[in-house]
Amino acid sequence: MKILFQLNAGNFDLEYAGENDKSSLPVSITENIGPSQRLSLGVINVLNPKIETHEEVHDTIPEVIVTIPVNQFGATDDCGFSPFADDTSPSRDTALQNQCTH
């Protein structure tokens, strides 16, 4: 992870929801992220056909930002990390059926 944050970049989007080892990622980020760098972590697993509830997404975010300064943290989905050859992302119809209505 150290080499990633040595890149001359200000913003990083990282998969998190689909990670098998969620415990080490925030610690590694905290140890290596620069003070002017911003990080967006995926809190929606686009490879799992199960649609997360609002509560599940909400509960994922606090476990991440405990170790990452709030002004450097953003949340996104794991979009863009899907393997194209065996993409099992939920269909558009599934996503539209589960839209937030408020």
Tab-separated table of N, CA, C and O in Angstrom:
chain	number	residue	atom	x	y	z
A	1	MET	N	0.819	-1.185	0.000
A	1	MET	CA	0.000	0.000	0.000
A	1	MET	C	0.867	1.255	0.000
A	1	MET	O	0.474	2.257	-0.567
A	2	LYS	N	2.009	1.191	0.610
A	2	LYS	CA	2.878	2.364	0.710
A	2	LYS	C	3.205	2.942	-0.662
A	2	LYS	O	3.138	4.149	-0.870
A	3	ILE	N	3.530	2.091	-1.608
A	3	ILE	CA	3.916	2.562	-2.945
A	3	ILE	C	2.745	3.253	-3.652
A	3	ILE	O	2.942	4.188	-4.415
A	4	LEU	N	1.526	2.826	-3.370
A	4	LEU	CA	0.355	3.447	-3.989
A	4	LEU	C	0.284	4.928	-3.625
A	4	LEU	O	0.121	5.785	-4.484
A	5	PHE	N	0.429	5.235	-2.359
A	5	PHE	CA	0.307	6.614	-1.906
A	5	PHE	C	1.554	7.454	-2.187
A	5	PHE	O	1.557	8.653	-1.927
A	6	GLN	N	2.595	6.852	-2.740
A	6	GLN	CA	3.765	7.607	-3.175
A	6	GLN	C	3.575	8.150	-4.592
A	6	GLN	O	4.371	8.961	-5.053
A	7	LEU	N	2.521	7.710	-5.266
A	7	LEU	CA	2.216	8.235	-6.598
A	7	LEU	C	1.878	9.715	-6.505
A	7	LEU	O	1.349	10.181	-5.495
A	8	ASN	N	2.162	10.451	-7.546
A	8	ASN	CA	1.838	11.870	-7.594
A	8	ASN	C	0.358	12.005	-7.977
A	8	ASN	O	0.020	12.357	-9.092
A	9	ALA	N	-0.496	11.678	-7.016
A	9	ALA	CA	-1.946	11.719	-7.243
A	9	ALA	C	-2.608	12.235	-5.977
A	9	ALA	O	-2.117	12.013	-4.867
A	10	GLY	N	-3.709	12.917	-6.166
A	10	GLY	CA	-4.405	13.479	-5.021
A	10	GLY	C	-5.612	12.686	-4.586
A	10	GLY	O	-6.026	12.751	-3.441
A	11	ASN	N	-6.192	11.900	-5.505
A	11	ASN	CA	-7.409	11.153	-5.199
A	11	ASN	C	-7.241	9.683	-5.537
A	11	ASN	O	-6.704	9.341	-6.596
A	12	PHE	N	-7.734	8.841	-4.657
A	12	PHE	CA	-7.656	7.398	-4.858
A	12	PHE	C	-9.023	6.786	-4.614
A	12	PHE	O	-9.698	7.122	-3.641
A	13	ASP	N	-9.446	5.883	-5.491
A	13	ASP	CA	-10.671	5.111	-5.322
A	13	ASP	C	-10.248	3.663	-5.109
A	13	ASP	O	-9.587	3.076	-5.975
A	14	LEU	N	-10.621	3.103	-3.982
A	14	LEU	CA	-10.225	1.735	-3.668
A	14	LEU	C	-11.437	0.865	-3.372
A	14	LEU	O	-12.393	1.301	-2.723
A	15	GLU	N	-11.365	-0.370	-3.816
A	15	GLU	CA	-12.378	-1.355	-3.476
A	15	GLU	C	-12.308	-1.626	-1.987
A	15	GLU	O	-11.232	-1.720	-1.407
A	16	TYR	N	-13.458	-1.734	-1.361
A	16	TYR	CA	-13.498	-2.092	0.058
A	16	TYR	C	-14.600	-3.114	0.336
A	16	TYR	O	-14.369	-4.102	1.019
A	17	ALA	N	-15.779	-2.886	-0.205
A	17	ALA	CA	-16.909	-3.771	0.081
A	17	ALA	C	-16.625	-5.212	-0.325
A	17	ALA	O	-17.030	-6.141	0.359
A	18	GLY	N	-15.909	-5.419	-1.410
A	18	GLY	CA	-15.615	-6.761	-1.886
A	18	GLY	C	-14.333	-7.352	-1.331
A	18	GLY	O	-13.968	-8.474	-1.676
A	19	GLU	N	-13.651	-6.628	-0.465
A	19	GLU	CA	-12.401	-7.112	0.116
A	19	GLU	C	-12.656	-8.241	1.104
A	19	GLU	O	-13.588	-8.175	1.902
A	20	ASN	N	-11.791	-9.248	1.070
A	20	ASN	CA	-11.898	-10.353	2.025
A	20	ASN	C	-11.319	-9.965	3.389
A	20	ASN	O	-11.793	-10.433	4.413
A	21	ASP	N	-10.276	-9.142	3.395
A	21	ASP	CA	-9.614	-8.747	4.642
A	21	ASP	C	-9.828	-7.255	4.877
A	21	ASP	O	-8.979	-6.439	4.557
A	22	LYS	N	-10.963	-6.914	5.437
A	22	LYS	CA	-11.286	-5.503	5.670
A	22	LYS	C	-10.510	-4.914	6.850
A	22	LYS	O	-10.380	-3.714	6.966
A	23	SER	N	-9.997	-5.746	7.721
A	23	SER	CA	-9.370	-5.237	8.939
A	23	SER	C	-8.026	-4.554	8.695
A	23	SER	O	-7.693	-3.588	9.364
A	24	SER	N	-7.248	-5.019	7.741
A	24	SER	CA	-5.908	-4.451	7.548
A	24	SER	C	-5.898	-3.237	6.623
A	24	SER	O	-4.989	-2.414	6.702
A	25	LEU	N	-6.884	-3.102	5.770
A	25	LEU	CA	-6.883	-2.017	4.794
A	25	LEU	C	-6.917	-0.628	5.432
A	25	LEU	O	-6.073	0.210	5.119
A	26	PRO	N	-7.845	-0.323	6.347
A	26	PRO	CA	-7.848	1.014	6.945
A	26	PRO	C	-6.553	1.346	7.685
A	26	PRO	O	-6.071	2.474	7.633
A	27	VAL	N	-5.965	0.374	8.350
A	27	VAL	CA	-4.713	0.602	9.070
A	27	VAL	C	-3.599	0.940	8.087
A	27	VAL	O	-2.842	1.892	8.278
A	28	SER	N	-3.513	0.193	7.013
A	28	SER	CA	-2.495	0.443	5.994
A	28	SER	C	-2.679	1.812	5.353
A	28	SER	O	-1.712	2.530	5.101
A	29	ILE	N	-3.912	2.183	5.101
A	29	ILE	CA	-4.193	3.499	4.516
A	29	ILE	C	-3.755	4.597	5.473
A	29	ILE	O	-3.076	5.550	5.090
A	30	THR	N	-4.137	4.465	6.733
A	30	THR	CA	-3.800	5.470	7.738
A	30	THR	C	-2.291	5.668	7.832
A	30	THR	O	-1.803	6.794	7.976
A	31	GLU	N	-1.540	4.586	7.750
A	31	GLU	CA	-0.086	4.665	7.874
A	31	GLU	C	0.577	5.290	6.654
A	31	GLU	O	1.700	5.770	6.741
A	32	ASN	N	-0.107	5.298	5.510
A	32	ASN	CA	0.561	5.693	4.274
A	32	ASN	C	-0.032	6.878	3.522
A	32	ASN	O	0.652	7.473	2.695
A	33	ILE	N	-1.273	7.231	3.774
A	33	ILE	CA	-1.895	8.314	3.017
A	33	ILE	C	-1.253	9.655	3.386
A	33	ILE	O	-0.956	9.913	4.549
A	34	GLY	N	-1.020	10.472	2.368
A	34	GLY	CA	-0.438	11.789	2.589
A	34	GLY	C	-1.493	12.781	3.060
A	34	GLY	O	-2.683	12.603	2.813
A	35	PRO	N	-1.072	13.855	3.720
A	35	PRO	CA	-2.027	14.820	4.271
A	35	PRO	C	-2.859	15.550	3.221
A	35	PRO	O	-3.947	16.025	3.514
A	36	SER	N	-2.389	15.610	1.974
A	36	SER	CA	-3.162	16.301	0.933
A	36	SER	C	-3.884	15.323	0.006
A	36	SER	O	-4.507	15.736	-0.960
A	37	GLN	N	-3.813	14.031	0.301
A	37	GLN	CA	-4.466	13.032	-0.536
A	37	GLN	C	-5.858	12.716	-0.002
A	37	GLN	O	-6.119	12.798	1.192
A	38	ARG	N	-6.758	12.361	-0.928
A	38	ARG	CA	-8.147	12.032	-0.581
A	38	ARG	C	-8.435	10.616	-1.053
A	38	ARG	O	-7.978	10.191	-2.105
A	39	LEU	N	-9.224	9.909	-0.279
A	39	LEU	CA	-9.522	8.515	-0.549
A	39	LEU	C	-11.021	8.274	-0.568
A	39	LEU	O	-11.739	8.721	0.324
A	40	SER	N	-11.489	7.570	-1.592
A	40	SER	CA	-12.873	7.101	-1.639
A	40	SER	C	-12.841	5.584	-1.598
A	40	SER	O	-12.188	4.953	-2.422
A	41	LEU	N	-13.535	5.021	-0.618
A	41	LEU	CA	-13.594	3.566	-0.486
A	41	LEU	C	-14.961	3.068	-0.924
A	41	LEU	O	-15.987	3.677	-0.623
A	42	GLY	N	-14.948	1.944	-1.621
A	42	GLY	CA	-16.193	1.334	-2.074
A	42	GLY	C	-16.934	0.693	-0.916
A	42	GLY	O	-16.384	-0.170	-0.237
A	43	VAL	N	-18.162	1.102	-0.687
A	43	VAL	CA	-18.982	0.529	0.379
A	43	VAL	C	-20.168	-0.255	-0.175
A	43	VAL	O	-21.000	-0.740	0.575
A	44	ILE	N	-20.241	-0.389	-1.502
A	44	ILE	CA	-21.270	-1.187	-2.176
A	44	ILE	C	-20.543	-2.249	-2.999
A	44	ILE	O	-19.709	-1.928	-3.839
A	45	ASN	N	-20.854	-3.506	-2.752
A	45	ASN	CA	-20.214	-4.605	-3.472
A	45	ASN	C	-20.993	-4.877	-4.760
A	45	ASN	O	-22.063	-5.484	-4.726
A	46	VAL	N	-20.468	-4.435	-5.884
A	46	VAL	CA	-21.178	-4.580	-7.156
A	46	VAL	C	-21.130	-6.003	-7.709
A	46	VAL	O	-21.831	-6.315	-8.663
A	47	LEU	N	-20.313	-6.870	-7.138
A	47	LEU	CA	-20.240	-8.250	-7.604
A	47	LEU	C	-21.203	-9.174	-6.879
A	47	LEU	O	-21.421	-10.296	-7.300
A	48	ASN	N	-21.775	-8.716	-5.795
A	48	ASN	CA	-22.704	-9.522	-5.031
A	48	ASN	C	-24.123	-9.149	-5.460
A	48	ASN	O	-24.500	-7.979	-5.382
A	49	PRO	N	-24.918	-10.108	-5.885
A	49	PRO	CA	-26.271	-9.775	-6.341
A	49	PRO	C	-27.183	-9.295	-5.207
A	49	PRO	O	-28.220	-8.712	-5.454
A	50	LYS	N	-26.777	-9.503	-3.954
A	50	LYS	CA	-27.571	-9.016	-2.816
A	50	LYS	C	-27.469	-7.494	-2.768
A	50	LYS	O	-26.388	-6.929	-2.845
A	51	ILE	N	-28.594	-6.837	-2.639
A	51	ILE	CA	-28.621	-5.386	-2.529
A	51	ILE	C	-28.489	-5.019	-1.053
A	51	ILE	O	-29.295	-5.452	-0.224
A	52	GLU	N	-27.476	-4.223	-0.733
A	52	GLU	CA	-27.268	-3.799	0.646
A	52	GLU	C	-28.399	-2.885	1.097
A	52	GLU	O	-28.878	-2.065	0.329
A	53	THR	N	-28.766	-3.019	2.343
A	53	THR	CA	-29.751	-2.109	2.907
A	53	THR	C	-29.054	-0.795	3.257
A	53	THR	O	-27.827	-0.726	3.329
A	54	HIS	N	-29.843	0.237	3.490
A	54	HIS	CA	-29.264	1.516	3.910
A	54	HIS	C	-28.471	1.333	5.198
A	54	HIS	O	-27.404	1.927	5.376
A	55	GLU	N	-28.977	0.502	6.090
A	55	GLU	CA	-28.321	0.264	7.366
A	55	GLU	C	-26.971	-0.423	7.180
A	55	GLU	O	-25.997	-0.094	7.854
A	56	GLU	N	-26.906	-1.407	6.258
A	56	GLU	CA	-25.648	-2.109	6.015
A	56	GLU	C	-24.587	-1.160	5.466
A	56	GLU	O	-23.429	-1.216	5.873
A	57	VAL	N	-24.983	-0.284	4.561
A	57	VAL	CA	-24.034	0.695	4.021
A	57	VAL	C	-23.609	1.648	5.130
A	57	VAL	O	-22.418	1.910	5.318
A	58	HIS	N	-24.552	2.139	5.888
A	58	HIS	CA	-24.260	3.048	6.998
A	58	HIS	C	-23.292	2.399	7.982
A	58	HIS	O	-22.350	3.030	8.455
A	59	ASP	N	-23.507	1.127	8.298
A	59	ASP	CA	-22.667	0.435	9.268
A	59	ASP	C	-21.265	0.149	8.738
A	59	ASP	O	-20.339	-0.047	9.511
A	60	THR	N	-21.076	0.114	7.432
A	60	THR	CA	-19.757	-0.112	6.848
A	60	THR	C	-18.888	1.133	6.964
A	60	THR	O	-17.703	1.043	7.260
A	61	ILE	N	-19.473	2.287	6.781
A	61	ILE	CA	-18.694	3.526	6.749
A	61	ILE	C	-17.993	3.818	8.071
A	61	ILE	O	-16.801	4.065	8.077
A	62	PRO	N	-18.657	3.776	9.227
A	62	PRO	CA	-17.937	4.089	10.465
A	62	PRO	C	-16.736	3.195	10.744
A	62	PRO	O	-15.744	3.644	11.275
A	63	GLU	N	-16.799	1.917	10.366
A	63	GLU	CA	-15.663	1.048	10.643
A	63	GLU	C	-14.435	1.452	9.819
A	63	GLU	O	-13.321	1.127	10.173
A	64	VAL	N	-14.642	2.179	8.755
A	64	VAL	CA	-13.532	2.627	7.918
A	64	VAL	C	-12.969	3.958	8.405
A	64	VAL	O	-11.768	4.117	8.539
A	65	ILE	N	-13.849	4.907	8.681
A	65	ILE	CA	-13.358	6.255	8.966
A	65	ILE	C	-12.791	6.434	10.365
A	65	ILE	O	-12.282	7.488	10.691
A	66	VAL	N	-12.844	5.411	11.175
A	66	VAL	CA	-12.226	5.485	12.497
A	66	VAL	C	-10.734	5.788	12.368
A	66	VAL	O	-10.164	6.509	13.186
A	67	THR	N	-10.114	5.274	11.326
A	67	THR	CA	-8.666	5.449	11.172
A	67	THR	C	-8.275	6.419	10.062
A	67	THR	O	-7.096	6.662	9.862
A	68	ILE	N	-9.250	6.960	9.338
A	68	ILE	CA	-8.962	7.854	8.219
A	68	ILE	C	-9.555	9.226	8.526
A	68	ILE	O	-10.726	9.314	8.882
A	69	PRO	N	-8.763	10.310	8.419
A	69	PRO	CA	-9.324	11.639	8.679
A	69	PRO	C	-10.564	11.907	7.812
A	69	PRO	O	-10.565	11.645	6.615
A	70	VAL	N	-11.627	12.416	8.439
A	70	VAL	CA	-12.902	12.632	7.756
A	70	VAL	C	-12.742	13.537	6.533
A	70	VAL	O	-13.371	13.308	5.506
A	71	ASN	N	-11.896	14.543	6.606
A	71	ASN	CA	-11.726	15.464	5.481
A	71	ASN	C	-10.990	14.820	4.306
A	71	ASN	O	-10.903	15.407	3.238
A	72	GLN	N	-10.470	13.626	4.481
A	72	GLN	CA	-9.785	12.921	3.402
A	72	GLN	C	-10.582	11.726	2.903
A	72	GLN	O	-10.142	11.003	2.020
A	73	PHE	N	-11.756	11.510	3.454
A	73	PHE	CA	-12.505	10.290	3.179
A	73	PHE	C	-13.772	10.555	2.378
A	73	PHE	O	-14.490	11.519	2.616
A	74	GLY	N	-14.037	9.668	1.425
A	74	GLY	CA	-15.279	9.676	0.675
A	74	GLY	C	-15.738	8.242	0.492
A	74	GLY	O	-14.956	7.304	0.608
A	75	ALA	N	-17.003	8.055	0.210
A	75	ALA	CA	-17.551	6.719	-0.007
A	75	ALA	C	-18.075	6.621	-1.427
A	75	ALA	O	-18.586	7.576	-1.987
A	76	THR	N	-17.933	5.454	-1.999
A	76	THR	CA	-18.384	5.186	-3.357
A	76	THR	C	-18.768	3.713	-3.424
A	76	THR	O	-18.874	3.051	-2.401
A	77	ASP	N	-18.949	3.190	-4.614
A	77	ASP	CA	-19.157	1.744	-4.742
A	77	ASP	C	-17.877	1.130	-5.305
A	77	ASP	O	-16.933	1.832	-5.630
A	78	ASP	N	-17.844	-0.177	-5.367
A	78	ASP	CA	-16.680	-0.869	-5.911
A	78	ASP	C	-16.694	-0.879	-7.435
A	78	ASP	O	-15.958	-1.608	-8.061
A	79	CYS	N	-17.530	-0.076	-8.056
A	79	CYS	CA	-17.665	-0.023	-9.507
A	79	CYS	C	-16.312	0.227	-10.163
A	79	CYS	O	-15.516	1.032	-9.697
A	80	GLY	N	-16.088	-0.454	-11.249
A	80	GLY	CA	-14.827	-0.293	-11.952
A	80	GLY	C	-13.839	-1.383	-11.597
A	80	GLY	O	-12.818	-1.539	-12.234
A	81	PHE	N	-14.155	-2.160	-10.576
A	81	PHE	CA	-13.252	-3.219	-10.156
A	81	PHE	C	-13.776	-4.589	-10.553
A	81	PHE	O	-13.216	-5.597	-10.206
A	82	SER	N	-14.867	-4.610	-11.293
A	82	SER	CA	-15.490	-5.861	-11.695
A	82	SER	C	-14.677	-6.549	-12.785
A	82	SER	O	-14.292	-5.933	-13.761
A	83	PRO	N	-14.413	-7.850	-12.630
A	83	PRO	CA	-13.743	-8.583	-13.701
A	83	PRO	C	-14.705	-8.769	-14.867
A	83	PRO	O	-15.769	-9.336	-14.703
A	84	PHE	N	-14.344	-8.260	-16.019
A	84	PHE	CA	-15.266	-8.244	-17.150
A	84	PHE	C	-15.616	-9.627	-17.683
A	84	PHE	O	-16.722	-9.850	-18.135
A	85	ALA	N	-14.713	-10.564	-17.623
A	85	ALA	CA	-14.967	-11.880	-18.202
A	85	ALA	C	-16.031	-12.652	-17.427
A	85	ALA	O	-16.767	-13.438	-18.002
A	86	ASP	N	-16.105	-12.426	-16.130
A	86	ASP	CA	-17.086	-13.165	-15.342
A	86	ASP	C	-17.911	-12.224	-14.467
A	86	ASP	O	-18.220	-12.503	-13.324
A	87	ASP	N	-18.311	-11.117	-15.032
A	87	ASP	CA	-19.069	-10.097	-14.323
A	87	ASP	C	-20.408	-10.657	-13.858
A	87	ASP	O	-21.225	-11.097	-14.654
A	88	THR	N	-20.608	-10.654	-12.552
A	88	THR	CA	-21.866	-11.136	-11.983
A	88	THR	C	-22.623	-9.997	-11.299
A	88	THR	O	-23.409	-10.218	-10.387
A	89	SER	N	-22.371	-8.780	-11.727
A	89	SER	CA	-23.043	-7.623	-11.140
A	89	SER	C	-24.554	-7.760	-11.274
A	89	SER	O	-25.048	-8.337	-12.233
A	90	PRO	N	-25.282	-7.199	-10.301
A	90	PRO	CA	-26.738	-7.229	-10.424
A	90	PRO	C	-27.177	-6.522	-11.708
A	90	PRO	O	-26.534	-5.581	-12.159
A	91	SER	N	-28.267	-6.982	-12.238
A	91	SER	CA	-28.766	-6.384	-13.471
A	91	SER	C	-29.320	-4.994	-13.202
A	91	SER	O	-29.623	-4.630	-12.067
A	92	ARG	N	-29.485	-4.222	-14.255
A	92	ARG	CA	-30.086	-2.889	-14.143
A	92	ARG	C	-31.491	-2.996	-13.545
A	92	ARG	O	-31.881	-2.185	-12.717
A	93	ASP	N	-32.243	-4.019	-13.950
A	93	ASP	CA	-33.596	-4.198	-13.425
A	93	ASP	C	-33.568	-4.406	-11.907
A	93	ASP	O	-34.388	-3.847	-11.184
A	94	THR	N	-32.616	-5.192	-11.416
A	94	THR	CA	-32.487	-5.431	-9.973
A	94	THR	C	-32.169	-4.125	-9.266
A	94	THR	O	-32.760	-3.796	-8.238
A	95	ALA	N	-31.260	-3.358	-9.810
A	95	ALA	CA	-30.872	-2.082	-9.194
A	95	ALA	C	-32.049	-1.107	-9.160
A	95	ALA	O	-32.284	-0.445	-8.145
A	96	LEU	N	-32.813	-1.029	-10.223
A	96	LEU	CA	-33.933	-0.103	-10.274
A	96	LEU	C	-35.075	-0.521	-9.332
A	96	LEU	O	-35.805	0.326	-8.824
A	97	GLN	N	-35.227	-1.809	-9.092
A	97	GLN	CA	-36.262	-2.288	-8.176
A	97	GLN	C	-35.957	-1.878	-6.738
A	97	GLN	O	-36.842	-1.808	-5.907
A	98	ASN	N	-34.703	-1.618	-6.434
A	98	ASN	CA	-34.289	-1.348	-5.061
A	98	ASN	C	-33.867	0.106	-4.869
A	98	ASN	O	-33.031	0.392	-4.033
A	99	GLN	N	-34.432	1.004	-5.625
A	99	GLN	CA	-34.090	2.422	-5.511
A	99	GLN	C	-34.535	2.979	-4.172
A	99	GLN	O	-35.558	2.601	-3.635
A	100	CYS	N	-33.772	3.920	-3.694
A	100	CYS	CA	-34.139	4.648	-2.491
A	100	CYS	C	-35.289	5.587	-2.850
A	100	CYS	O	-35.227	6.300	-3.845
A	101	THR	N	-36.322	5.594	-2.051
A	101	THR	CA	-37.481	6.422	-2.358
A	101	THR	C	-37.549	7.688	-1.501
A	101	THR	O	-38.522	8.399	-1.523
A	102	HIS	N	-36.507	7.950	-0.737
A	102	HIS	CA	-36.505	9.168	0.082
A	102	HIS	C	-35.205	9.902	-0.007
A	102	HIS	O	-34.278	9.585	-0.566
